[in-house]
Coordinates of C-alpha atoms in Angstrom, one line a residue:
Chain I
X728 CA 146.8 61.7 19.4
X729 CA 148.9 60.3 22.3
X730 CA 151.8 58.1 21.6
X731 CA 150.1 54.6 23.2
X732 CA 147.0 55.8 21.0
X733 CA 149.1 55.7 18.0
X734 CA 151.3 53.0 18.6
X735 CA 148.1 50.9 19.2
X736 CA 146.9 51.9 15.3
X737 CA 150.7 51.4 13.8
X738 CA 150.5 47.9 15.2
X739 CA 147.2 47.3 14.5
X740 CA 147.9 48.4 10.7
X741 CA 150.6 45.9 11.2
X742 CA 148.7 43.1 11.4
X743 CA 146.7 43.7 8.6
X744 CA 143.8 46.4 10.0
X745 CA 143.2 48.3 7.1
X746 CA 140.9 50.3 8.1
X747 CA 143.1 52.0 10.5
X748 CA 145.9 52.0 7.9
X749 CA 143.8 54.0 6.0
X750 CA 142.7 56.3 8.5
X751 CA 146.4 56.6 9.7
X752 CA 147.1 57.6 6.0
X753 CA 143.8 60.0 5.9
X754 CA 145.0 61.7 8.9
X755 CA 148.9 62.6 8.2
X756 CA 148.6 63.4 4.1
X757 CA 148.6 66.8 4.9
X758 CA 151.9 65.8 6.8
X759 CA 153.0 64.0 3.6
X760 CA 152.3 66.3 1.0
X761 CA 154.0 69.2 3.8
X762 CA 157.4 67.2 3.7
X763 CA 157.5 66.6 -0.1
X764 CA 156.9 70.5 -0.6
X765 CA 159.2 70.7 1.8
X766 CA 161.9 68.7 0.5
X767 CA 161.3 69.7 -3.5
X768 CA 161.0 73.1 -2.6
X769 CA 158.0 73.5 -5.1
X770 CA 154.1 73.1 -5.2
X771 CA 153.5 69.6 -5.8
X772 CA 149.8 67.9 -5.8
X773 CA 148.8 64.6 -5.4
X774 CA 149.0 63.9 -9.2
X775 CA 152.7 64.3 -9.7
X776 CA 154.7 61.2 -8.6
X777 CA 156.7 63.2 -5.5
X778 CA 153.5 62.9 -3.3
X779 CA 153.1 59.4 -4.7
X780 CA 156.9 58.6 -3.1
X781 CA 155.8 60.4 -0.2
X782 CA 152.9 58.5 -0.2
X783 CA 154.6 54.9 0.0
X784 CA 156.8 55.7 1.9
X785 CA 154.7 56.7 4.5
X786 CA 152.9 53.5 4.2
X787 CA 156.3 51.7 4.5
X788 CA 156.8 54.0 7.7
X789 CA 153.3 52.4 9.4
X790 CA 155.0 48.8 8.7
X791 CA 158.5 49.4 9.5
X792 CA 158.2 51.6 12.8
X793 CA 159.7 50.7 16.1
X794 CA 158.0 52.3 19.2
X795 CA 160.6 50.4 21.4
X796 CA 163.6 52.6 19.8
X797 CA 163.0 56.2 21.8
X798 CA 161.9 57.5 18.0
X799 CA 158.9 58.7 17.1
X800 CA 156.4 58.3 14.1
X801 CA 156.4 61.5 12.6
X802 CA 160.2 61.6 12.7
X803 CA 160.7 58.1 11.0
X804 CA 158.2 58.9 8.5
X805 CA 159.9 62.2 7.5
X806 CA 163.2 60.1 7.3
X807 CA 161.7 57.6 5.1
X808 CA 160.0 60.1 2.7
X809 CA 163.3 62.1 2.8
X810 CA 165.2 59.5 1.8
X811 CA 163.2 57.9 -1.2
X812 CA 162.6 61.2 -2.6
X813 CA 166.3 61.8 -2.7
X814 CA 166.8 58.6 -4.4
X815 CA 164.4 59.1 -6.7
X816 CA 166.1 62.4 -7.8
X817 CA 169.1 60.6 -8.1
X818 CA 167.8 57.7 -10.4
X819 CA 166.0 60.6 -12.5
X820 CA 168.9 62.1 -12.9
X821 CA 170.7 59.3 -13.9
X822 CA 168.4 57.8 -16.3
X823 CA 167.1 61.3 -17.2
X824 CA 163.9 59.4 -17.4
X825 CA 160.3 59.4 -15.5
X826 CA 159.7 56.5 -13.2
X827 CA 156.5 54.8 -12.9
X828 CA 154.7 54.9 -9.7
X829 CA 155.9 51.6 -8.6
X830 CA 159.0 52.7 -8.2
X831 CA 160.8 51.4 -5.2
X832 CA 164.5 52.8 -4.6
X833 CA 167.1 50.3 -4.7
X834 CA 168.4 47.9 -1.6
X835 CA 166.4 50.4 0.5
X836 CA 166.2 48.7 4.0
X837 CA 170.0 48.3 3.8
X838 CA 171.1 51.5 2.8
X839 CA 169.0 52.8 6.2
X840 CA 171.9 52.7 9.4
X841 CA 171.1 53.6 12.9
X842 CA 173.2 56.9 12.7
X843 CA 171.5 58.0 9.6
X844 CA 168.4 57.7 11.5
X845 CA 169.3 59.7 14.5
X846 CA 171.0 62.3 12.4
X847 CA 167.8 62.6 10.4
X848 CA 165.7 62.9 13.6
X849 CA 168.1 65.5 14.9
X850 CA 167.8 67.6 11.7
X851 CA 164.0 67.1 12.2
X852 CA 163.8 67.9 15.5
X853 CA 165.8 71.3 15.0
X854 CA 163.2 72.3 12.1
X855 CA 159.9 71.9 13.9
X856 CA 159.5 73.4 17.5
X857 CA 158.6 69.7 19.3
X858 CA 157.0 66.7 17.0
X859 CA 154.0 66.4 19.7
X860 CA 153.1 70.0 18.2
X861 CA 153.1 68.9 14.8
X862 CA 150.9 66.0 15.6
X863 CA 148.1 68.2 17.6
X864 CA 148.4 70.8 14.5
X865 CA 147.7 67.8 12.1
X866 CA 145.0 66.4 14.4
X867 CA 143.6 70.1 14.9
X868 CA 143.1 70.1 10.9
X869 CA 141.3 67.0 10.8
X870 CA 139.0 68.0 13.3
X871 CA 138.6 71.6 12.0
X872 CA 137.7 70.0 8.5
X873 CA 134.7 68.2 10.0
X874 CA 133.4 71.8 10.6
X875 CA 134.6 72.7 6.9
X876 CA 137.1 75.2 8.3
X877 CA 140.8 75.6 6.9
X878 CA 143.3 77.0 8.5
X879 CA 143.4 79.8 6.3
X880 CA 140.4 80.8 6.6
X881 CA 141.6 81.9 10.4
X882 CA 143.1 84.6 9.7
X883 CA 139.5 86.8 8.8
X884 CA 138.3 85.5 11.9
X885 CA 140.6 86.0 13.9
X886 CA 140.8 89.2 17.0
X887 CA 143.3 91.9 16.2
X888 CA 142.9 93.9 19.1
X889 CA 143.8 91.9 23.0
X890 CA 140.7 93.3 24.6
X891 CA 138.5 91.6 21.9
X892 CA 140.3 88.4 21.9
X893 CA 139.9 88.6 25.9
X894 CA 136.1 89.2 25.5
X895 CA 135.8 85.9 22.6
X896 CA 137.9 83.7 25.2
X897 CA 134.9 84.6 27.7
X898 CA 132.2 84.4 25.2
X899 CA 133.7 80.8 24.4
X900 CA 133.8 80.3 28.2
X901 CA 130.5 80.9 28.5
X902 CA 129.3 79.0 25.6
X903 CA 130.7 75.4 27.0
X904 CA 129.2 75.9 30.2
X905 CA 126.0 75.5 28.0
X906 CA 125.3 72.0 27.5
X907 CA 122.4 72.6 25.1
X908 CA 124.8 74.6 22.4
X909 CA 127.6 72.3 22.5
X910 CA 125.2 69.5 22.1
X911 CA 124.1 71.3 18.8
X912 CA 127.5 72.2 17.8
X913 CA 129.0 68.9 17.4
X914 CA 125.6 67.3 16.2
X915 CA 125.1 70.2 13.5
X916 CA 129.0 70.7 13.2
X917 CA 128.4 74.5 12.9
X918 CA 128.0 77.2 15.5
X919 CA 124.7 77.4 17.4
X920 CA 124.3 81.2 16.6
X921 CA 120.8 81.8 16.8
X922 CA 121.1 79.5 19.8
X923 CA 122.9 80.9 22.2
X924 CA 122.5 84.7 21.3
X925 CA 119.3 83.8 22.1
X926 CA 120.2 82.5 25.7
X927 CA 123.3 84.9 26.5
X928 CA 122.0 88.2 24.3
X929 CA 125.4 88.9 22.9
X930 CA 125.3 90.8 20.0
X931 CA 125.1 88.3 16.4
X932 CA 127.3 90.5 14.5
X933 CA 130.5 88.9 16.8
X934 CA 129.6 85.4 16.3
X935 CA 129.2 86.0 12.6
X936 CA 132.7 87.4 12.3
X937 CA 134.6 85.5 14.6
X938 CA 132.5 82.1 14.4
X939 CA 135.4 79.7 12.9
X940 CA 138.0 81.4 15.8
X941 CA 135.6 80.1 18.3
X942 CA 135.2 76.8 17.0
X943 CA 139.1 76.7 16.8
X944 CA 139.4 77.4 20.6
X945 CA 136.1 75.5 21.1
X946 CA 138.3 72.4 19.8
X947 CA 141.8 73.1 21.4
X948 CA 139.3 73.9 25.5
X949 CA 138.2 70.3 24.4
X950 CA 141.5 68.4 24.2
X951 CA 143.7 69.2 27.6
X952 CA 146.4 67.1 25.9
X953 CA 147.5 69.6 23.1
X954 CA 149.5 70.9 26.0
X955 CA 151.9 72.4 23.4
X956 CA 148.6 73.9 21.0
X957 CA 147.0 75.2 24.4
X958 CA 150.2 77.7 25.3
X959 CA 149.1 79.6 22.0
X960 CA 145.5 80.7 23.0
X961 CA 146.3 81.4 27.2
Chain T
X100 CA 160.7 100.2 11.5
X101 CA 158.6 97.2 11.1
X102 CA 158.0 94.8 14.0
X103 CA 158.8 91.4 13.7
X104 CA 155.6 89.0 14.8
X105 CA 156.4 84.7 15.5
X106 CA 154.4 82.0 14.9
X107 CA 154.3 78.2 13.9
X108 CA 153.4 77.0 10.7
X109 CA 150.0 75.0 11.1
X110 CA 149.6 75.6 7.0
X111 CA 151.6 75.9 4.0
X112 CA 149.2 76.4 0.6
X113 CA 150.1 77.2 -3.1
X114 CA 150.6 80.8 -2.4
X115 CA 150.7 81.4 1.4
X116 CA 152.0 80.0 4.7
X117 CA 149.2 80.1 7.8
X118 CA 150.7 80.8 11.0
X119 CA 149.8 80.3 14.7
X120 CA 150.6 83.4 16.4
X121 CA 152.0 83.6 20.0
X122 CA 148.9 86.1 20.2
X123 CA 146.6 82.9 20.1
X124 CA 145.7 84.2 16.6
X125 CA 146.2 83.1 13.0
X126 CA 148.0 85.0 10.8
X127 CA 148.2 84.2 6.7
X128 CA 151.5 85.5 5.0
X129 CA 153.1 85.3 1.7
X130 CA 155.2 82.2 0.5
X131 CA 158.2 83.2 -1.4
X132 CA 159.1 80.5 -4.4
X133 CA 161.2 78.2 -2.9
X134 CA 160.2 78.4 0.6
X135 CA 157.9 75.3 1.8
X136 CA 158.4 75.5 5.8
X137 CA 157.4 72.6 7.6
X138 CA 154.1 72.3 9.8
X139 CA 155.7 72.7 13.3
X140 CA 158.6 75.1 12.3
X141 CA 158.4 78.6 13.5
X142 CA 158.5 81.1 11.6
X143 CA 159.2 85.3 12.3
X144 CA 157.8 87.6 9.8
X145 CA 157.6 91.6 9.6
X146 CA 154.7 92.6 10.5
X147 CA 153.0 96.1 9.9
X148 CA 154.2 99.3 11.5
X149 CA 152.7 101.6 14.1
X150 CA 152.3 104.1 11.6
X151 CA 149.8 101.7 9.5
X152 CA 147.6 101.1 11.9
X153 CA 143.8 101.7 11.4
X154 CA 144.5 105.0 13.8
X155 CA 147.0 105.7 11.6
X156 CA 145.4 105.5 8.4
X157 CA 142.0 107.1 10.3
X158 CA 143.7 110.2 11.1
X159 CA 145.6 110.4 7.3
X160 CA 142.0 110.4 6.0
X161 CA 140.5 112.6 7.8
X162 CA 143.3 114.8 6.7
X163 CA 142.7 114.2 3.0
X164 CA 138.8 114.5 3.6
X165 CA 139.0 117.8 4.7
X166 CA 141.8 118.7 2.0
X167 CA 139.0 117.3 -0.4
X168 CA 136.2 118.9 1.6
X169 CA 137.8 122.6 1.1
X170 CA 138.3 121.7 -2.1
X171 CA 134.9 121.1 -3.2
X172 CA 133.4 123.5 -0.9
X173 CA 135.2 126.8 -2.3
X174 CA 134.3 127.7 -5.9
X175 CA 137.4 127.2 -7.3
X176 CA 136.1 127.7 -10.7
X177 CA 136.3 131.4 -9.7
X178 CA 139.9 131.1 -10.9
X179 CA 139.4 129.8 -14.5
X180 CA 136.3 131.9 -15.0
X181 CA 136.8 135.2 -17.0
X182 CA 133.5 136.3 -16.0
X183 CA 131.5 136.1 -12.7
X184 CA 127.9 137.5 -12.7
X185 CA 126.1 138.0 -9.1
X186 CA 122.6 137.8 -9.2
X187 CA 120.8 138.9 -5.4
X188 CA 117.2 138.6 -6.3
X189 CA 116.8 137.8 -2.8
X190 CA 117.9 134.1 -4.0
X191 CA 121.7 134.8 -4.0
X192 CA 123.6 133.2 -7.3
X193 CA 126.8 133.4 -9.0
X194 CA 127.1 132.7 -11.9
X195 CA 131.1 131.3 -13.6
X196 CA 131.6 132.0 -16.9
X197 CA 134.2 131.3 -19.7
X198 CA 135.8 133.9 -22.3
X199 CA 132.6 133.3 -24.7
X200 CA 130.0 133.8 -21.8
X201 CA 129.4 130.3 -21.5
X202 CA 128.1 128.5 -18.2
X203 CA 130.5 126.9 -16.2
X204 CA 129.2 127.1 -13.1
X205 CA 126.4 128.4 -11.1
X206 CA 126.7 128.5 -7.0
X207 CA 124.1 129.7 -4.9
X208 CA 125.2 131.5 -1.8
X209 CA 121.9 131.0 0.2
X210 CA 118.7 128.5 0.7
X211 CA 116.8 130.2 -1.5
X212 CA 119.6 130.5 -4.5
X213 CA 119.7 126.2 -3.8
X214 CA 116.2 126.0 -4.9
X215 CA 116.5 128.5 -8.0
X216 CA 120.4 126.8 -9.2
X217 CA 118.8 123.3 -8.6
X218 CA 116.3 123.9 -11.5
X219 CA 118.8 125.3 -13.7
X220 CA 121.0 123.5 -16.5
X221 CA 123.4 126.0 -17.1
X222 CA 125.5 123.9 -19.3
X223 CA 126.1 124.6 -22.5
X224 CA 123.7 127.8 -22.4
X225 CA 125.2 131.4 -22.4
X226 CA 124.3 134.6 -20.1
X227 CA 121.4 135.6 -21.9
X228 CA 119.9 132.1 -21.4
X229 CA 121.3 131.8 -17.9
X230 CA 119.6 134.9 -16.8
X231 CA 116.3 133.7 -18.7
X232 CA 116.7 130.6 -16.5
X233 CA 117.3 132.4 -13.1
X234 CA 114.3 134.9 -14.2
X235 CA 111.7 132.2 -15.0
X236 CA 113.1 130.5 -12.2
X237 CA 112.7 133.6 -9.6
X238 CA 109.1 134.4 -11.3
X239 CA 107.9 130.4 -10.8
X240 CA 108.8 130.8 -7.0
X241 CA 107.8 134.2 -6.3
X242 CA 111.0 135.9 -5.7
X243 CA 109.8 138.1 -8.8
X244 CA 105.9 139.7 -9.7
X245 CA 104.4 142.3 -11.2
X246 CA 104.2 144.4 -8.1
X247 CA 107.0 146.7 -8.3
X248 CA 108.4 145.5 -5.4
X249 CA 111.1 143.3 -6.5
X250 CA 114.6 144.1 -6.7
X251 CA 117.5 142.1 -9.3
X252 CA 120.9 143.8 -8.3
X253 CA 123.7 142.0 -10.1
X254 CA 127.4 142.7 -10.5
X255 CA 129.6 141.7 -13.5
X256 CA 133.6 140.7 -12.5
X257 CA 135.4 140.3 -15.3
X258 CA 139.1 138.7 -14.4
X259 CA 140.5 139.2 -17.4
X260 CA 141.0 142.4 -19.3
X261 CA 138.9 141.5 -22.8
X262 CA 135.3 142.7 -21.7
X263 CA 132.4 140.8 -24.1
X264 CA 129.8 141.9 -22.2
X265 CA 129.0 145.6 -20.4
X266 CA 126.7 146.6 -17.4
X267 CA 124.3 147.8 -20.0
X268 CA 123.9 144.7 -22.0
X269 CA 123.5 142.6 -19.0
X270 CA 121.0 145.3 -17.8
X271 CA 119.5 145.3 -21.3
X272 CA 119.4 141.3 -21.0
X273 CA 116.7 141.6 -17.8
X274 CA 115.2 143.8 -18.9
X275 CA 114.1 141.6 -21.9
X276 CA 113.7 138.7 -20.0
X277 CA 111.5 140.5 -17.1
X278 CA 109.2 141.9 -20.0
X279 CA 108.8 138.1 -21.6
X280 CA 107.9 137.2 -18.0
X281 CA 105.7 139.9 -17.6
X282 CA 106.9 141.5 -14.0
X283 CA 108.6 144.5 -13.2
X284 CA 111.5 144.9 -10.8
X285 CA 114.2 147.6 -10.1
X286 CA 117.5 146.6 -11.5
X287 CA 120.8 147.5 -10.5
X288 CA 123.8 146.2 -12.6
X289 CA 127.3 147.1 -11.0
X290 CA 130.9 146.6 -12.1
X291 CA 133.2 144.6 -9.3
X292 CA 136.6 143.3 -8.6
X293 CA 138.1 139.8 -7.3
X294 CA 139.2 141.8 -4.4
X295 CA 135.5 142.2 -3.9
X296 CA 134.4 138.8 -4.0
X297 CA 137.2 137.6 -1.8
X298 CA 136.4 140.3 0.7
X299 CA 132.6 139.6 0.2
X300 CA 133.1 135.4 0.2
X301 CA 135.5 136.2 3.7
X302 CA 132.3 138.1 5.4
X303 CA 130.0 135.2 4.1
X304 CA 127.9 137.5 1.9
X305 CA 127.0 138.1 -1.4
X306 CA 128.9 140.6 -4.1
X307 CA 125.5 142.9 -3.7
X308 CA 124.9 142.4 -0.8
X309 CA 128.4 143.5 0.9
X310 CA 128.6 146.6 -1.6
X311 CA 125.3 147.5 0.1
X312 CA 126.2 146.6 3.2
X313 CA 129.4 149.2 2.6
X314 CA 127.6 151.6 1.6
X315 CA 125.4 151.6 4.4
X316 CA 128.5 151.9 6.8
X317 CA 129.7 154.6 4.7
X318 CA 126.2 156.3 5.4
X319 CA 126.7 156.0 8.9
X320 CA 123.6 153.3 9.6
X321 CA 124.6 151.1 12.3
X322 CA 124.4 147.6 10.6
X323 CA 125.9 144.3 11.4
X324 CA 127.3 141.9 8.8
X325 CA 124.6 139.2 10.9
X326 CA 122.0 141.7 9.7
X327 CA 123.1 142.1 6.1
X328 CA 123.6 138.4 5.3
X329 CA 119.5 138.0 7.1
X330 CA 117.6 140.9 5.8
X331 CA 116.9 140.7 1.9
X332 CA 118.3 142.6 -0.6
X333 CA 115.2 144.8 -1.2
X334 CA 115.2 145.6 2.1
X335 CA 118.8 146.7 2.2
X336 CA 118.3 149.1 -0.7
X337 CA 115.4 150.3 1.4
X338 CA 117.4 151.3 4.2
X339 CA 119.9 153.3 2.3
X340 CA 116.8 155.2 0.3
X341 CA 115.6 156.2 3.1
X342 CA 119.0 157.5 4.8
X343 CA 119.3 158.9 1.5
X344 CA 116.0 160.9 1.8
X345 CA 116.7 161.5 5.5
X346 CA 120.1 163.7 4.3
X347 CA 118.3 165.2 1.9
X348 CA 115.6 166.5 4.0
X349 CA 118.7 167.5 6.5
X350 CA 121.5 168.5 4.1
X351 CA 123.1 170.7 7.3
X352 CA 123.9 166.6 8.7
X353 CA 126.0 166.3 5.8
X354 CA 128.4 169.1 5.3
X355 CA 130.0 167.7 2.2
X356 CA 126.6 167.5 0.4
X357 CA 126.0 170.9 1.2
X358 CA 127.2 172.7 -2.3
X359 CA 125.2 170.0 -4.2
X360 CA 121.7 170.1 -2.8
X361 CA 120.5 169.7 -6.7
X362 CA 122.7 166.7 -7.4
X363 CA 121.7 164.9 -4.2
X364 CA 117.8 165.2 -5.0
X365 CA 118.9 163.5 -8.1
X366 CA 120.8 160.9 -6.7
X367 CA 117.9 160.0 -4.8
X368 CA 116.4 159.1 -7.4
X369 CA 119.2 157.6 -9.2
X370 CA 120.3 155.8 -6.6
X371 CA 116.7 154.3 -6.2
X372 CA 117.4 151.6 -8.5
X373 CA 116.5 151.6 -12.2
X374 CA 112.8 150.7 -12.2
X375 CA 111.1 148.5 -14.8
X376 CA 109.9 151.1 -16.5
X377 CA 111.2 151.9 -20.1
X378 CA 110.1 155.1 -19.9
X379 CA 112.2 156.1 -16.6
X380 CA 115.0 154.0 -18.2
X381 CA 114.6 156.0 -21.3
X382 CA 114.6 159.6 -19.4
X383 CA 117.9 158.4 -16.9
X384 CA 119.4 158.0 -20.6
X385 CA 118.4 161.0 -21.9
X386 CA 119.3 162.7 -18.7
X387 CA 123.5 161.8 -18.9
X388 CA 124.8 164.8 -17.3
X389 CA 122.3 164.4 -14.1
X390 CA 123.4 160.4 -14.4
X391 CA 127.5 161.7 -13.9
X392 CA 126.1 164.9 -11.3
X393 CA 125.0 161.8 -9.6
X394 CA 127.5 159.4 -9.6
X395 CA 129.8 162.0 -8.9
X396 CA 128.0 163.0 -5.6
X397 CA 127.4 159.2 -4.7
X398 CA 131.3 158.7 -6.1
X399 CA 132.9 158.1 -3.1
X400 CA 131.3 155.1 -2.2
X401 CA 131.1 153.9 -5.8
X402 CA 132.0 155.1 -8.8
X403 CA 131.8 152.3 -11.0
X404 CA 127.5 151.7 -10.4
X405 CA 125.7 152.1 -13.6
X406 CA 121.9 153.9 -13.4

């Protein structure tokens, strides 16, 4: 998603859109549920109360974000989450009790300084490769889970060897040149086998084995502005 | 020696991390307890060796395929047996068996043996039933009848020293079971070695068959071992009959058999294997000092043949 793109939704979640708040929250829980793992340094699932933390304070992120300060979302949101999830370690500790789920940490806004932020974004910033990656990975998801495809299910489909990867790049070549199984693909949100072995005469057995790998690059050919996903599959 | 492969994390699941390869592939690995990476971070893992790839692992099977292959392919119940019986009927057979003459194994050496050890359950069952088996076997496909004409030249190898059963009882043995089946055939029941059966199993032929085949040589016929593994044991016994009878009608050929003109016409006879006929079995018996003037004359080439 491009910056303006998101900027628009923050601001329009702002002023009361929820809708896109909740299509803004849809979109980066994987991202949320990533930096609580992340930052407890165990499984957690969206029953225990870390994800619900992680959870608000994402949704405090969408209302409290400032395009205008050279930050971006993702960073300010990790901060946030970062930051409550500490605090809420702290309290438990403290009160060596469970806190409900409407649990908000203490004089929050003011414990937040300028230089905490940056420091946080820096710390960010040296863990991830760029933040534009992590936002085409997480839009890469949502769009690979309309076609009901996880990521990990790549790794079976994926070619091992460079001349066959070289030979799916051209089959995938070929196959967006062709209105008529594109069409089909996104209207059926599954690969137009039958289709276009029909029309080319490539053998079935390759589409059947590396069909979710060619949706994949199918989806990163479509968006030119995953610049950073793009470098991966040339 | 492992290489070490990059990617970023796009994934990070209960019990593995899904990278994005620099290959433009996706690559699931592992997650160790504690680690939760971020999506975004990159990540270097060890991936497999050259030595573990599939041409690798291809060429390490084929190895232990063809370890397996000689394996199965040799008898190698030759070495546990204590006794190995070879049947040549024309159907080629050995038979394995243990210290109480029980079956262990039965392995035919040619196409037509296949068909006869293929109807055979030789487990459980002891030589006598095992050469009922092969007999009723041989007389169902018409390797035996009651023309005469048939031929069942065995050899006993005993590996170990305790003998429990001699060239006569196994002679005795088809005898009985040829009379049940009602056909006659010569029989011709000879003592060998392991040294024979390795030296036999090297040239690809049968015990009997490569103790003819020597003896031929001995004789002076010029046969190949292609020729002795093709032509059927009958025929083979044929051939040296009829060198035998050639000597005999020109004993001058054969300077050594010279000074026992007698013997040889007996050994002609002799050496004409033991018909189904109790009455010429009975009058070979009956006859031991021709039996030993025989053997004695043939004796170079084989001593230890029973008539």
């Amino acid at each position: 998603m491009k910056d303006f793109q998101l900027e628009h939704d923050i601001e329009q979640a702002k002023n009361g859109n929820e809708l896109v708040r909740h299509q803004l929250i849809n979109r980066y829980k994987p991202y949320i549920l990533n930096i609580v793992r992340h930052i407890c340094k165990r499984v957690v699932s969206w029953s225990d109360e870390e994800s619900s933390i992680g959870l608000i304070a994402f949704n405090r992120a969408i209302d409290t974000y400032e395009s205008g300060k050279g930050r971006t979302f993702i960073n300010y949101a990790y901060f946030l989450i970062n930051r409550d999830l500490i605090n809420f370690f702290h309290q438990k500790n403290r009160n060596n009790k469970i806190l409900s789920l409407d649990y908000q940490p203490e004089g929050q806004e003011s414990l937040i300084t300028e230089i905490e932020i940056e420091q946080a974004m820096r710390d960010y910033q040296v863990k991830v490769e760029s933040i534009e990656l992590v936002d085409e990975i997480l839009e890469l998801d949502q769009q690979l889970n309309e076609y009901s495809i996880g990521f990990e299910e790549l790794e079976k489909s994926s070619p091992k060897h460079r001349d066959t990867r070289e030979t799916i790049h051209h089959i995938v070549h070929d196959f967006m040149e062709d209105k008529e199984c594109m069409n089909e693909l996104f209207r059926k949100k599954r690969f137009p086998t039958t289709l276009f072995v029909r029309k080319t005469g490539y053998h079935h057995k390759t589409f059947e084995r590396y069909r979710k790998y060619m949706i994949t690059l199918i989806l990163i050919e479509l968006h030119p502005e995953w610049e950073h996903l793009r470098r991966f599959v040339k | 020696m492992k290489e070490v492969d990059g990617g970023v994390v796009v994934k990070v699941t209960e019990k593995q991390i899904v990278l994005f390869c620099n290959n433009g592939t996706f690559k699931n690995i592992p997650r160790s307890k504690n680690h939760f990476p971020l999506i975004g971070e990159r990540i270097s893992y060890k991936g497999k060796t050259k030595l573990f790839q599939p041409k690798g692992w291809m060429a390490l099977a084929s190895i232990a395929c063809l370890l397996f292959l000689m394996f199965t392919m040799v008898p190698i119940k030759d070495a546990e047996a204590a006794y190995i019986v070879a049947f040549d009927i024309n159907p080629s057979i050995e038979v394995y068996l243990d210290e109480n003459l029980k079956g262990m194994s039965i392995v035919s050496l040619n196409s037509d043996g296949s068909q006869i050890v293929s109807k055979i359950n030789y487990k459980g069952k002891d030589l006598s039933q095992i050469v009922n088996l092969i007999i009723d076997q041989c007389v169902k496909q018409h390797y035996l009848s009651s023309d005469g004409n048939s031929l069942v030249a065995t050899t006993i190898i005993p590996t170990q020293d305790e003998r429990k059963i001699t060239q006569s009882q196994l002679k005795s043995l088809i005898q009985t079971s040829l009379k049940q089946h009602k056909v006659t055939a010569d029989i011709d029941v000879e003592l060998g070695s392991k040294k024979m059966v390795k030296v036999a199993h090297e040239n690809n032929l049968s015990v009997n068959k490569y103790k003819e085949y020597k003896d031929l040589k001995d004789q002076g016929v010029d046969i190949s071992l292609e020729t002795a593994r093709s032509t059927p044991m009958n025929q083979l016994v044929k051939k040296e009959k009829k060198k035998n009878n050639q000597s005999d009608k020109n004993p001058s050929n054969n300077k050594n058999q010279n000074k026992n003109n007698q013997s040889n016409n007996n050994q002609g006879n002799n050496k004409s294997k033991d018909k189904q006929n109790p009455g010429q079995a009975k009058k070979n018996e009956n006859k031991p000092n021709q039996n030993n003037q025989g053997q004695n004359n043939k004796g170079q080439n084989n001593s230890n043949k029973e008539k």
